[in-house]
XYZ file of C-alpha atoms in Angstrom:
768
model
C -41.537 88.943 49.849
C -41.021 92.642 50.485
C -40.337 94.995 47.648
C -36.900 95.763 49.123
C -35.852 92.069 49.130
C -37.183 91.618 45.606
C -35.148 94.601 44.394
C -31.961 93.299 46.061
C -32.454 89.835 44.572
C -33.068 91.240 41.074
C -30.015 93.450 41.298
C -27.905 90.509 42.425
C -29.105 88.284 39.562
C -28.465 91.051 37.023
C -24.973 91.637 38.410
C -24.219 87.906 38.368
C -25.361 87.598 34.741
C -23.280 90.545 33.632
C -20.185 89.271 35.427
C -20.636 85.850 33.903
C -21.072 87.251 30.361
C -18.174 89.689 30.559
C -15.594 87.618 32.396
C -16.235 83.989 31.575
C -18.173 83.420 28.363
C -17.195 86.522 26.460
C -15.369 85.720 23.222
C -14.735 88.267 20.448
C -14.936 87.528 16.723
C -13.674 89.734 13.907
C -15.094 89.838 10.354
C -13.185 91.429 7.454
C -14.843 92.228 4.138
C -13.164 92.116 0.752
C -12.257 95.297 -1.049
C -8.912 95.074 -2.837
C -6.525 97.858 -1.851
C -9.183 99.438 0.387
C -9.325 96.156 2.330
C -6.009 96.973 3.965
C -7.932 99.366 6.201
C -8.452 96.193 8.271
C -4.788 96.447 9.329
C -5.626 99.790 10.959
C -8.570 98.144 12.723
C -6.234 95.512 14.181
C -3.762 98.177 15.327
C -6.429 100.145 17.169
C -7.904 97.048 18.834
C -4.528 95.801 20.066
C -3.537 99.235 21.352
C -6.690 99.226 23.483
C -6.235 95.639 24.743
C -9.329 94.341 22.961
C -8.988 90.546 22.619
C -9.455 88.847 19.249
C -10.497 85.208 19.519
C -11.712 84.396 15.993
C -11.339 85.851 12.509
C -13.125 85.352 9.199
C -12.407 87.234 5.972
C -12.881 87.462 2.249
C -10.325 88.438 -0.413
C -8.104 91.220 0.970
C -9.798 90.639 4.312
C -8.772 86.983 4.084
C -5.146 87.982 3.490
C -5.026 90.416 6.431
C -6.934 88.013 8.673
C -4.747 85.026 7.750
C -1.537 86.925 8.439
C -2.835 87.990 11.864
C -4.041 84.448 12.521
C -0.552 83.211 11.592
C 1.103 85.158 14.367
C 2.030 88.430 12.656
C 1.373 91.599 14.643
C -0.567 94.452 13.011
C 2.658 96.435 12.762
C 4.459 93.569 11.031
C 1.572 93.233 8.587
C 1.674 96.981 7.946
C 5.413 96.857 7.203
C 4.879 94.017 4.706
C 1.905 95.450 2.790
C 3.323 98.988 2.584
C 6.742 97.837 1.343
C 8.040 98.516 -2.153
C 8.205 94.769 -2.761
C 4.492 94.307 -1.991
C 3.571 97.185 -4.302
C 5.573 95.616 -7.133
C 3.842 92.277 -6.527
C 0.446 94.000 -6.695
C 1.418 95.310 -10.142
C 2.820 91.990 -11.355
C 6.354 93.413 -11.426
C 9.727 92.292 -10.129
C 12.153 94.345 -8.072
C 15.766 94.855 -9.236
C 17.047 92.073 -7.007
C 14.586 89.593 -8.577
C 15.141 90.358 -12.272
C 17.427 87.701 -13.750
C 19.044 88.918 -16.955
C 20.000 85.441 -18.165
C 16.337 84.480 -18.466
C 15.485 87.451 -20.673
C 15.235 87.075 -24.431
C 17.165 89.483 -26.635
C 15.637 92.934 -26.575
C 13.227 93.796 -29.357
C 10.813 96.642 -30.162
C 7.731 94.461 -29.740
C 4.666 96.245 -28.369
C 2.125 93.440 -28.216
C 2.452 89.666 -28.368
C 0.087 86.734 -28.605
C 0.657 83.099 -27.627
C -1.454 80.314 -29.070
C -1.534 76.645 -29.960
C -1.899 75.268 -33.457
C -5.116 73.403 -32.593
C -6.795 76.173 -30.574
C -5.971 79.646 -31.802
C -8.694 81.600 -29.987
C -10.780 79.795 -27.388
C -7.891 78.642 -25.199
C -5.392 81.329 -26.126
C -7.161 84.451 -24.923
C -5.659 85.767 -21.656
C -7.752 85.146 -18.529
C -5.975 87.566 -16.209
C -4.129 90.890 -16.271
C -1.753 90.082 -13.401
C 0.493 87.054 -13.326
C 0.195 85.917 -9.682
C 3.292 83.677 -9.635
C 5.333 86.024 -7.430
C 2.312 86.666 -5.196
C 1.899 82.916 -4.768
C 5.508 82.575 -3.646
C 5.047 85.340 -1.071
C 1.853 83.736 0.257
C 3.733 80.453 0.667
C 6.584 82.260 2.421
C 4.348 84.147 4.854
C 1.610 81.567 5.443
C 2.917 78.150 4.430
C 5.641 77.543 6.996
C 3.554 77.417 10.158
C 2.268 74.600 12.392
C -1.181 74.581 10.791
C 0.321 72.712 7.813
C 0.533 69.582 9.994
C -2.724 70.082 11.898
C -6.279 69.164 11.026
C -8.012 72.574 10.886
C -7.363 76.298 10.893
C -8.441 76.218 14.558
C -4.806 75.446 15.405
C -3.627 78.850 14.200
C -2.652 81.618 16.585
C -6.245 82.807 16.138
C -8.838 80.354 14.696
C -9.601 81.436 11.150
C -11.985 80.962 8.215
C -12.033 82.408 4.706
C -14.339 81.995 1.719
C -13.904 81.535 -2.029
C -16.401 81.136 -4.876
C -17.153 78.157 -7.078
C -18.630 79.655 -10.253
C -19.540 76.224 -11.651
C -22.354 75.756 -9.135
C -22.630 79.397 -7.998
C -21.753 78.592 -4.390
C -19.519 79.839 -1.603
C -16.712 77.598 -0.351
C -15.620 77.966 3.283
C -12.031 76.992 4.112
C -11.596 75.450 7.545
C -8.506 73.346 6.905
C -5.863 72.454 4.329
C -3.038 74.652 3.034
C -3.512 78.159 4.362
C -1.686 79.896 1.506
C -3.863 78.061 -1.031
C -7.073 78.974 0.811
C -6.167 82.663 0.961
C -5.040 82.669 -2.662
C -8.391 81.206 -3.756
C -10.256 83.793 -1.684
C -8.466 86.734 -3.331
C -8.665 85.554 -6.965
C -10.339 88.642 -8.433
C -11.882 87.667 -11.813
C -9.929 88.765 -14.918
C -7.234 90.293 -12.682
C -5.695 87.205 -11.036
C -5.908 83.741 -12.555
C -8.062 81.198 -10.657
C -6.657 78.083 -8.992
C -7.926 74.572 -8.519
C -8.527 73.240 -5.019
C -9.540 69.574 -4.818
C -10.664 69.638 -8.440
C -12.756 72.807 -8.187
C -11.826 76.029 -9.981
C -12.180 78.793 -7.384
C -12.454 82.566 -7.592
C -12.694 85.541 -5.256
C -14.941 84.928 -2.260
C -16.511 88.335 -2.750
C -18.496 87.107 -5.748
C -21.030 85.399 -3.476
C -20.057 86.285 0.096
C -18.048 89.436 0.639
C -18.706 89.637 4.390
C -18.557 86.175 6.081
C -20.190 87.153 9.359
C -22.632 84.238 9.362
C -19.724 81.799 8.970
C -18.056 83.358 12.007
C -21.225 83.101 14.075
C -22.044 79.527 13.079
C -18.520 78.108 13.396
C -17.318 79.875 16.538
C -20.417 81.261 18.356
C -18.646 84.399 19.609
C -20.279 86.543 22.250
C -19.427 89.780 20.481
C -18.668 90.457 16.816
C -16.691 93.368 15.396
C -17.328 93.784 11.685
C -14.964 95.793 9.469
C -16.513 96.588 6.093
C -14.964 98.610 3.268
C -17.091 97.270 0.430
C -20.595 97.566 -1.000
C -22.957 95.856 -3.399
C -22.748 96.822 -7.052
C -25.467 99.150 -8.264
C -28.103 97.758 -10.594
C -26.849 97.388 -14.189
C -27.604 100.037 -16.771
C -27.948 99.654 -20.514
C -24.870 101.781 -21.271
C -22.412 100.352 -18.707
C -20.823 97.066 -19.764
C -18.724 96.730 -16.599
C -21.772 97.007 -14.315
C -23.539 94.400 -16.422
C -20.620 91.944 -16.146
C -20.210 92.503 -12.386
C -23.912 91.918 -11.738
C -23.854 88.872 -13.982
C -21.024 87.209 -12.058
C -21.733 88.264 -8.471
C -24.480 88.008 -5.862
C -25.562 90.570 -3.308
C -23.692 90.295 -0.013
C -25.293 91.019 3.340
C -23.176 93.646 5.088
C -24.652 93.227 8.550
C -24.089 91.179 11.692
C -26.091 88.007 12.416
C -26.644 88.934 16.080
C -27.331 91.962 18.235
C -24.100 91.673 20.234
C -21.787 93.421 17.807
C -20.658 96.617 16.133
C -19.879 97.600 12.545
C -16.805 99.656 11.654
C -17.113 101.190 8.175
C -14.112 103.353 7.254
C -14.839 106.062 4.695
C -12.027 105.485 2.212
C -13.073 108.179 -0.244
C -11.530 107.601 -3.661
C -9.264 104.654 -2.755
C -10.285 102.121 -5.384
C -9.966 98.338 -5.594
C -6.637 98.485 -7.451
C -5.177 101.623 -5.853
C -2.341 99.789 -4.105
C -0.226 102.939 -3.861
C -2.675 104.162 -1.192
C -2.445 101.210 1.222
C -0.814 103.326 3.935
C -3.638 105.849 3.686
C -6.240 103.064 3.914
C -4.566 101.677 7.051
C -4.600 105.093 8.703
C -8.284 105.633 7.914
C -9.134 102.193 9.305
C -7.179 102.986 12.449
C -8.833 106.360 13.006
C -12.343 105.015 12.339
C -11.821 102.228 14.885
C -10.649 104.721 17.508
C -13.836 106.693 16.914
C -15.772 103.552 17.865
C -13.456 102.283 20.595
C -15.563 103.552 23.522
C -18.599 101.721 22.186
C -16.520 98.561 21.771
C -15.139 98.834 25.301
C -18.658 99.270 26.669
C -19.555 95.822 25.390
C -16.170 94.083 25.479
C -15.088 94.382 29.082
C -12.568 91.551 28.894
C -9.015 92.758 28.265
C -5.878 91.123 26.948
C -2.746 92.932 28.058
C -0.001 93.706 25.588
C 2.437 91.620 27.622
C 0.112 88.613 27.621
C -0.499 88.970 23.868
C 3.214 89.312 23.118
C 4.006 86.192 25.147
C 1.311 84.178 23.343
C 2.515 85.378 19.941
C 6.152 84.607 20.691
C 5.246 81.134 21.931
C 3.279 80.446 18.760
C 5.928 81.838 16.390
C 8.635 79.699 17.978
C 6.709 76.664 16.710
C 7.011 77.804 13.086
C 9.223 75.644 10.921
C 12.207 76.780 8.869
C 12.318 76.337 5.111
C 14.192 73.067 4.540
C 12.925 71.535 1.298
C 14.380 68.122 0.517
C 12.195 67.060 -2.405
C 10.337 68.741 -5.276
C 7.324 67.424 -7.205
C 6.475 69.124 -10.500
C 3.086 68.725 -12.181
C 1.522 70.137 -15.340
C 4.340 68.970 -17.626
C 5.393 65.789 -19.425
C 7.764 63.306 -17.743
C 10.692 64.512 -19.884
C 9.940 68.143 -19.055
C 9.596 67.232 -15.396
C 13.021 65.589 -15.447
C 14.612 68.687 -17.015
C 12.933 71.125 -14.611
C 13.659 69.033 -11.518
C 17.325 69.013 -12.486
C 17.267 72.811 -12.408
C 15.293 73.034 -9.167
C 16.216 70.089 -6.953
C 18.766 70.440 -4.179
C 22.262 69.348 -5.123
C 24.604 66.941 -3.358
C 26.526 69.890 -1.959
C 23.299 71.506 -0.701
C 20.795 68.719 0.087
C 18.073 71.163 1.184
C 16.527 74.275 -0.295
C 16.622 77.161 2.133
C 14.320 80.157 1.830
C 16.863 82.141 -0.222
C 17.556 79.248 -2.609
C 13.833 78.583 -3.001
C 13.257 82.242 -3.820
C 16.028 82.329 -6.427
C 15.208 79.064 -8.205
C 11.478 79.710 -8.168
C 11.799 83.168 -9.749
C 14.407 81.875 -12.175
C 11.978 79.191 -13.337
C 9.151 81.744 -13.537
C 11.204 83.983 -15.843
C 11.817 81.070 -18.208
C 10.191 81.627 -21.614
C 8.521 78.223 -21.475
C 6.612 78.799 -18.217
C 3.505 80.970 -17.796
C 2.860 80.526 -14.102
C 3.720 78.406 -11.080
C 1.701 77.624 -7.984
C 3.706 76.343 -4.975
C 2.466 74.297 -2.032
C 3.939 72.100 0.694
C 3.201 68.512 1.707
C 4.755 65.953 4.038
C 5.794 68.744 6.362
C 7.877 67.894 9.404
C 9.956 69.964 11.771
C 13.075 69.131 9.759
C 11.997 69.007 6.106
C 9.249 69.696 3.590
C 8.250 68.516 0.149
C 7.555 71.261 -2.365
C 4.876 70.880 -5.030
C 5.042 73.089 -8.117
C 1.990 73.181 -10.371
C 3.339 74.584 -13.630
C 1.337 76.056 -16.463
C 3.347 75.835 -19.669
C 3.503 78.656 -22.185
C 1.749 78.015 -25.483
C 4.303 77.063 -28.160
C 3.410 79.513 -30.947
C 4.007 83.224 -30.525
C 3.461 86.293 -32.682
C 4.666 89.779 -31.772
C 4.167 93.184 -33.354
C 5.869 96.472 -32.664
C 8.287 99.049 -33.977
C 8.940 102.758 -33.694
C 6.583 105.361 -35.134
C 7.834 108.924 -35.159
C 7.177 112.403 -36.491
C 10.704 112.146 -37.957
C 11.281 109.946 -41.052
C 12.747 107.051 -39.058
C 9.620 104.940 -38.758
C 9.918 101.169 -38.711
C 7.565 98.273 -38.200
C 8.420 95.013 -36.483
C 7.037 91.496 -36.740
C 8.314 88.316 -35.133
C 7.223 84.698 -34.854
C 8.539 81.797 -32.822
C 7.816 78.179 -32.049
C 8.947 76.481 -28.847
C 9.406 72.765 -28.498
C 10.054 71.349 -25.050
C 10.864 67.664 -24.782
C 14.060 66.644 -23.037
C 15.178 70.291 -23.056
C 13.659 73.524 -24.402
C 14.355 74.665 -27.933
C 12.899 77.763 -29.621
C 12.931 78.562 -33.336
C 12.435 82.247 -34.084
C 12.440 84.773 -36.901
C 11.796 88.504 -37.113
C 11.732 91.304 -39.609
C 11.994 95.085 -39.441
C 10.613 97.166 -42.279
C 10.973 100.863 -42.976
C 12.875 103.302 -45.178
C 15.494 104.040 -42.534
C 16.059 100.509 -41.225
C 15.246 97.026 -42.466
C 16.325 93.655 -41.160
C 15.680 89.920 -41.200
C 16.837 87.573 -38.472
C 16.396 83.834 -37.881
C 17.822 81.515 -35.279
C 17.157 79.095 -32.493
C 17.872 78.823 -28.785
C 18.771 75.346 -27.581
C 18.986 74.979 -23.792
C 21.563 72.433 -22.713
C 20.274 69.584 -20.491
C 22.648 70.371 -17.625
C 22.146 71.626 -14.074
C 23.873 74.908 -14.959
C 21.749 77.274 -17.027
C 23.193 77.600 -20.523
C 22.090 77.556 -24.134
C 23.553 77.741 -27.638
C 22.204 80.017 -30.359
C 22.963 79.733 -34.083
C 21.781 82.904 -35.822
C 21.521 84.474 -39.281
C 21.017 88.233 -39.734
C 20.631 90.731 -42.586
C 20.645 94.455 -41.674
C 20.253 97.612 -43.717
C 20.561 101.254 -42.617
C 19.651 104.085 -44.994
C 20.737 107.496 -43.718
C 19.088 110.586 -45.247
C 20.421 114.054 -45.647
C 17.405 115.339 -43.734
C 16.126 114.188 -40.358
C 13.555 116.921 -39.959
C 9.926 116.552 -38.935
C 7.200 115.144 -41.132
C 6.430 118.660 -42.339
C 9.608 118.699 -44.466
C 10.630 116.666 -47.487
C 13.082 113.804 -47.003
C 16.174 114.324 -49.140
C 17.996 111.459 -50.914
C 20.136 108.867 -49.138
C 23.840 109.550 -48.865
C 25.023 106.716 -46.609
C 23.665 103.182 -46.939
C 25.001 100.289 -44.877
C 24.205 96.632 -45.485
C 25.440 93.664 -43.541
C 24.826 89.940 -43.637
C 26.286 87.468 -41.183
C 25.820 84.144 -39.453
C 27.017 83.311 -36.007
C 27.095 80.747 -33.258
C 26.739 81.903 -29.669
C 27.002 80.087 -26.346
C 25.402 81.739 -23.299
C 26.175 80.893 -19.681
C 24.655 82.218 -16.460
C 26.957 84.175 -14.152
C 25.358 84.577 -10.735
C 21.710 85.670 -10.887
C 21.926 88.836 -12.981
C 24.780 88.014 -15.329
C 25.299 86.359 -18.690
C 28.597 85.301 -20.265
C 28.438 84.991 -24.062
C 31.114 83.451 -26.248
C 30.468 83.678 -29.981
C 31.858 83.383 -33.467
C 30.490 85.385 -36.415
C 31.279 85.375 -40.107
C 29.860 87.919 -42.509
C 30.139 90.806 -44.928
C 29.527 94.532 -44.494
C 28.737 96.562 -47.609
C 28.651 100.376 -47.612
C 27.411 102.643 -50.405
C 28.250 106.259 -49.739
C 29.155 109.664 -51.076
C 32.280 111.272 -49.713
C 30.531 114.620 -49.695
C 27.061 115.837 -48.840
C 27.132 117.956 -52.015
C 26.193 115.347 -54.610
C 23.771 115.197 -57.491
C 21.567 112.502 -58.997
C 24.232 111.949 -61.668
C 26.943 111.058 -59.144
C 27.814 107.455 -58.381
C 28.544 106.184 -54.889
C 31.721 104.745 -53.484
C 31.442 101.102 -52.443
C 33.339 99.424 -49.604
C 32.862 95.831 -48.523
C 34.484 94.072 -45.599
C 34.368 90.280 -45.447
C 35.372 89.021 -42.005
C 35.357 86.400 -39.302
C 35.362 87.341 -35.629
C 35.374 85.479 -32.300
C 34.204 87.524 -29.317
C 33.266 87.430 -25.669
C 30.950 89.567 -23.557
C 29.969 89.624 -19.907
C 26.815 91.501 -19.007
C 25.029 92.111 -15.710
C 21.652 93.788 -15.775
C 18.543 94.247 -13.670
C 17.153 97.404 -15.268
C 13.381 97.629 -14.979
C 12.795 98.513 -18.642
C 14.520 97.660 -21.915
C 14.656 101.409 -22.646
C 13.881 104.500 -20.576
C 14.652 102.698 -17.306
C 14.472 104.488 -13.973
C 15.682 101.708 -11.683
C 18.404 99.098 -11.553
C 21.921 98.645 -12.850
C 23.637 97.437 -16.011
C 27.315 96.682 -16.586
C 28.781 95.248 -19.763
C 32.258 94.276 -20.904
C 32.972 92.989 -24.405
C 35.961 92.234 -26.587
C 36.386 90.947 -30.153
C 39.136 89.810 -32.452
C 38.410 90.742 -36.088
C 40.147 89.634 -39.265
C 38.957 90.345 -42.794
C 39.557 91.896 -46.177
C 38.440 95.367 -47.227
C 37.477 95.958 -50.865
C 36.864 99.551 -52.003
C 35.558 100.746 -55.381
C 35.677 104.561 -55.745
C 32.676 106.509 -57.063
C 32.375 109.841 -58.821
C 32.816 111.866 -55.605
C 35.992 110.021 -54.536
C 39.297 111.843 -54.284
C 41.260 108.580 -54.587
C 40.432 106.752 -57.842
C 42.131 103.386 -57.312
C 40.313 100.139 -56.463
C 41.915 98.468 -53.436
C 41.836 95.197 -51.507
C 43.496 95.156 -48.098
C 43.595 92.710 -45.166
C 42.570 94.236 -41.833
C 43.125 92.732 -38.361
C 42.404 94.261 -34.975
C 40.994 93.734 -31.503
C 38.871 96.016 -29.339
C 37.781 96.296 -25.696
C 34.631 98.082 -24.613
C 32.976 98.646 -21.234
C 29.849 100.523 -20.197
C 28.027 101.007 -16.925
C 24.667 102.485 -15.936
C 23.372 102.686 -12.391
C 20.290 104.401 -10.985
C 21.940 104.734 -7.612
C 19.338 107.070 -6.107
C 15.744 105.882 -6.189
C 12.923 107.739 -4.463
C 9.175 107.587 -4.919
C 9.121 110.347 -7.542
C 12.789 110.735 -8.479
C 15.689 108.634 -9.757
C 19.264 109.702 -10.420
C 21.451 107.594 -12.641
C 25.006 107.741 -13.880
C 26.347 106.388 -17.150
C 29.931 105.684 -18.193
C 31.406 104.142 -21.322
C 34.904 103.538 -22.607
C 36.293 101.998 -25.801
C 39.807 101.179 -26.938
C 40.138 99.665 -30.408
C 43.231 98.898 -32.440
C 41.191 99.119 -35.640
C 43.160 100.433 -38.626
C 41.617 103.060 -40.891
C 39.957 101.976 -44.098
C 40.837 103.249 -47.576
C 39.162 106.641 -47.180
C 37.750 108.847 -44.450
C 34.062 108.044 -45.007
C 34.646 104.267 -45.085
C 36.689 104.586 -41.903
C 34.039 106.584 -40.099
C 31.264 104.236 -41.268
C 33.090 101.250 -39.784
C 34.166 102.924 -36.554
C 32.460 102.656 -33.188
C 29.808 105.165 -32.143
C 28.623 106.610 -28.838
C 24.812 106.388 -28.626
C 23.662 107.077 -25.038
C 20.113 108.051 -26.053
C 17.867 106.005 -28.365
C 17.495 108.778 -30.934
C 21.264 108.880 -31.464
C 20.842 105.495 -33.143
C 18.606 106.995 -35.845
C 21.066 109.528 -37.267
C 24.630 109.603 -38.540
C 26.721 111.843 -36.294
C 30.379 112.057 -37.339
C 31.581 113.707 -34.161
C 30.378 110.883 -31.898
C 32.321 108.255 -33.817
C 35.807 107.174 -32.762
C 37.861 104.054 -32.159
C 39.126 105.276 -28.805
C 36.980 107.345 -26.460
C 35.679 107.995 -22.960
C 32.151 109.171 -22.219
C 29.677 109.575 -19.385
C 26.575 111.322 -18.231
C 23.847 111.953 -15.665
C 20.219 110.844 -15.941
C 17.460 112.552 -13.949
C 14.039 110.896 -13.987
C 10.966 112.421 -12.352
C 8.155 109.853 -12.100
C 4.448 110.395 -11.509
C 1.187 108.423 -11.520
C 2.688 105.184 -10.186
C 5.682 105.345 -12.549
C 3.405 105.589 -15.578
C 4.653 109.085 -16.534
C 8.346 110.008 -16.601
C 10.106 113.284 -17.268
C 13.710 112.485 -18.251
C 16.494 115.064 -18.265
C 19.785 113.630 -19.536
C 23.212 115.135 -20.194
C 26.249 113.313 -21.654
C 29.859 114.179 -22.388
C 31.904 112.523 -25.153
C 35.700 112.755 -25.213
C 37.583 111.089 -28.094
C 40.996 109.787 -27.078
C 41.908 109.961 -30.756
C 39.454 111.768 -32.967
C 39.108 110.593 -36.584
C 39.910 113.534 -38.866
C 39.514 114.028 -42.619
C 42.747 114.890 -44.439
C 41.831 115.274 -48.139
C 39.637 112.190 -48.032
C 42.013 110.144 -45.881
C 41.272 109.274 -42.235
C 44.003 110.386 -39.837
C 44.407 110.539 -36.050
C 43.660 113.771 -34.301
C 45.751 114.982 -31.405
C 45.466 113.198 -28.067
C 42.126 114.128 -26.393
C 41.334 116.646 -29.090
C 37.720 117.834 -29.137
C 34.747 117.220 -26.855
C 31.055 116.985 -27.554
C 27.856 117.028 -25.544
C 24.418 115.469 -25.796
C 21.328 116.701 -23.998
C 17.835 115.241 -23.986
C 14.514 116.228 -22.418
C 11.676 113.715 -22.750
C 8.178 113.288 -21.423
C 7.238 109.601 -21.618
C 3.970 107.862 -20.859
C 4.511 104.135 -20.280
C 1.280 102.633 -21.565
C 0.502 98.924 -21.324
C 1.356 98.624 -25.029
C 4.513 100.696 -25.162
C 5.983 104.154 -24.523
C 4.504 107.349 -25.946
C 6.936 110.253 -25.792
C 7.775 113.764 -26.789
C 11.510 114.476 -26.966
C 13.788 117.467 -27.475
C 17.398 116.478 -28.230
C 20.600 118.483 -28.515
C 23.720 117.008 -30.157
C 26.959 118.907 -30.624
C 28.855 118.903 -33.885
C 26.136 119.998 -36.282
C 25.131 123.409 -37.527
C 23.068 125.442 -35.016
C 19.810 124.562 -36.810
C 20.623 120.845 -36.816
C 21.754 120.563 -33.214
C 18.220 120.766 -31.861
C 15.569 118.273 -32.892
C 12.071 117.534 -31.656
C 9.906 114.499 -32.210
C 6.740 112.775 -31.081
C 7.027 108.994 -31.123
C 5.532 105.714 -30.046
C 7.462 102.518 -29.493
C 11.017 101.362 -28.905
C 14.204 102.298 -30.777
C 15.773 98.835 -30.843
C 17.437 97.059 -33.767
C 18.838 93.612 -34.411
C 22.441 93.447 -33.286
C 25.291 94.139 -35.685
C 27.828 91.457 -36.371
C 30.912 93.300 -35.123
C 29.447 95.434 -32.309
């Protein structure tokens, strides 16, 4: 054979081989590493590949890579995935928080100044009561079910039936092995793969407790190669192996103890590695997801020519869109007709199913109803977490399974308010929850401090009805001790001049109104006792006046709230309307500073109406603007003297620190008030700078006429409040520095400054 013929034949064989490899057998696999927030760079990789018509035939992933890969394999485009993971809702989920639309006020317990709490059982105080995770994944689990659960793979045999065949890995720490998911419930597989130890609680799959796949296999390239035999592999890696442990780094020791080295390389020569340089984007830096996506996108474009040199097959955007639309049309709608609840007793199951199951009027749970009832159940005090899954899925209905983890019955909480001003108070509470046919919680708390002390006991009994409601008998003792000086800790505290005591019992009935509202109807019976001087110029030899008021009072209130914090909120809305009828007898004994010397007993009857509204109607990444409005109209008659009247009047307290002083000019029985709240937020809402300004306008000011309370002229007087605070919202409560201005005092007393830690919250008064 001549050399020329041999050359032609060789060239022909080479050309035929290349054409066969590039046009017939060529399949492309994609491997995504784990990496937490940095793992969302994989979304940018997908965007760049699709823009350049690079086909994707198989996907494997770990942890965040499993989430991105599963969403793509479920028919979501890279741009749809980007919109989801960069949304405000996804960021809140990554922090274990709820958005305003998902916070259900009815489920919240009464506000308290607790800073830390601890749940435990009477037979296992420590070993089974220590928390195993920082983030409660219940909302995340619902979103995974929503995005991944309602697709055709739920009724197929393997993940090969997805839009793109898919695999992900988790870790079984019992036998130190990797678990590869090829079939089953996709949302459960992805959830197991992204269960980062100590951050997200683990889940059981077929009796095995599973954790993050990155512990033993953070780059499942071998699984891709062995299961799918692709012709070309594109690896996207944003992770690395932990450095060797050192004797002074506990975290590195723990990480090395629990994890194995992963092999960040491809199992064949036909492939390319994309390794975005994400700089300082850390595992939990979910505020930087958009930046990670952009870096992943740009890094892929830098490698796109090399990819195209090997991957000569193309998939047009039109062809891909048609395939995706065809697949997504097969997805099923949420139509849940039955609910199975596990993890609870039969009686508890019956109670919870009654709350969750579809009703006769609505025989199926739609997506919106599922979302509402699921989050409502999650915010119940008796539930720690829920894991949802689907079985018996058809095109027309599904069966929902809820694996519930019950809250431990015993609870202790500690807190209070600790300030550079002499208004410090400690707080301690304890409760016990019993859940048989319906939940019941016994609770008690105490406040202790020179300025404020209190004891409260009661119980919440949830009624065994489909509608959410509960009754609450309560007993409360309160004491306020106002000083003549509210200066800093550098100055002496002068003697008390106004002391208020109250003791009452009550019975309340609470009913849900829509998802953010609570209607409360109550009856209280009690006694208020006030010891006071009618002048600030008194001596140790003077005796106080004494006024008691023994009363009964039915009342009603309607409150809507989805504020994101119990104090110092920067998001959400709150509206409250309340009214009370009050009847009682006033008994006054004059002291040495009294102008009127006669002892009196007088019946008093009145009714009042009060409304207030707060709305952070502008919310940006670093700025919130809120408005506040409040109005009161009371028919309350004046008591025997001016000081007794002012002590028993209503008070405008728009800032927490207004509750810790006695300000005559902000007390009235008829008034209008309002203000603006500016909040500048930094460091992922951990640091706030609050600038607040309020205006108080008495409709009838209470004036002192020789010791007697009299009406001022209509709309006489006006007073302002200003506050500038810098607040750090730590995981165990707010730390703040505050400068306040309140009209009505002498120039030196109008301004006050304090450093404080904790919440300014008291037990509720009986009459307001």
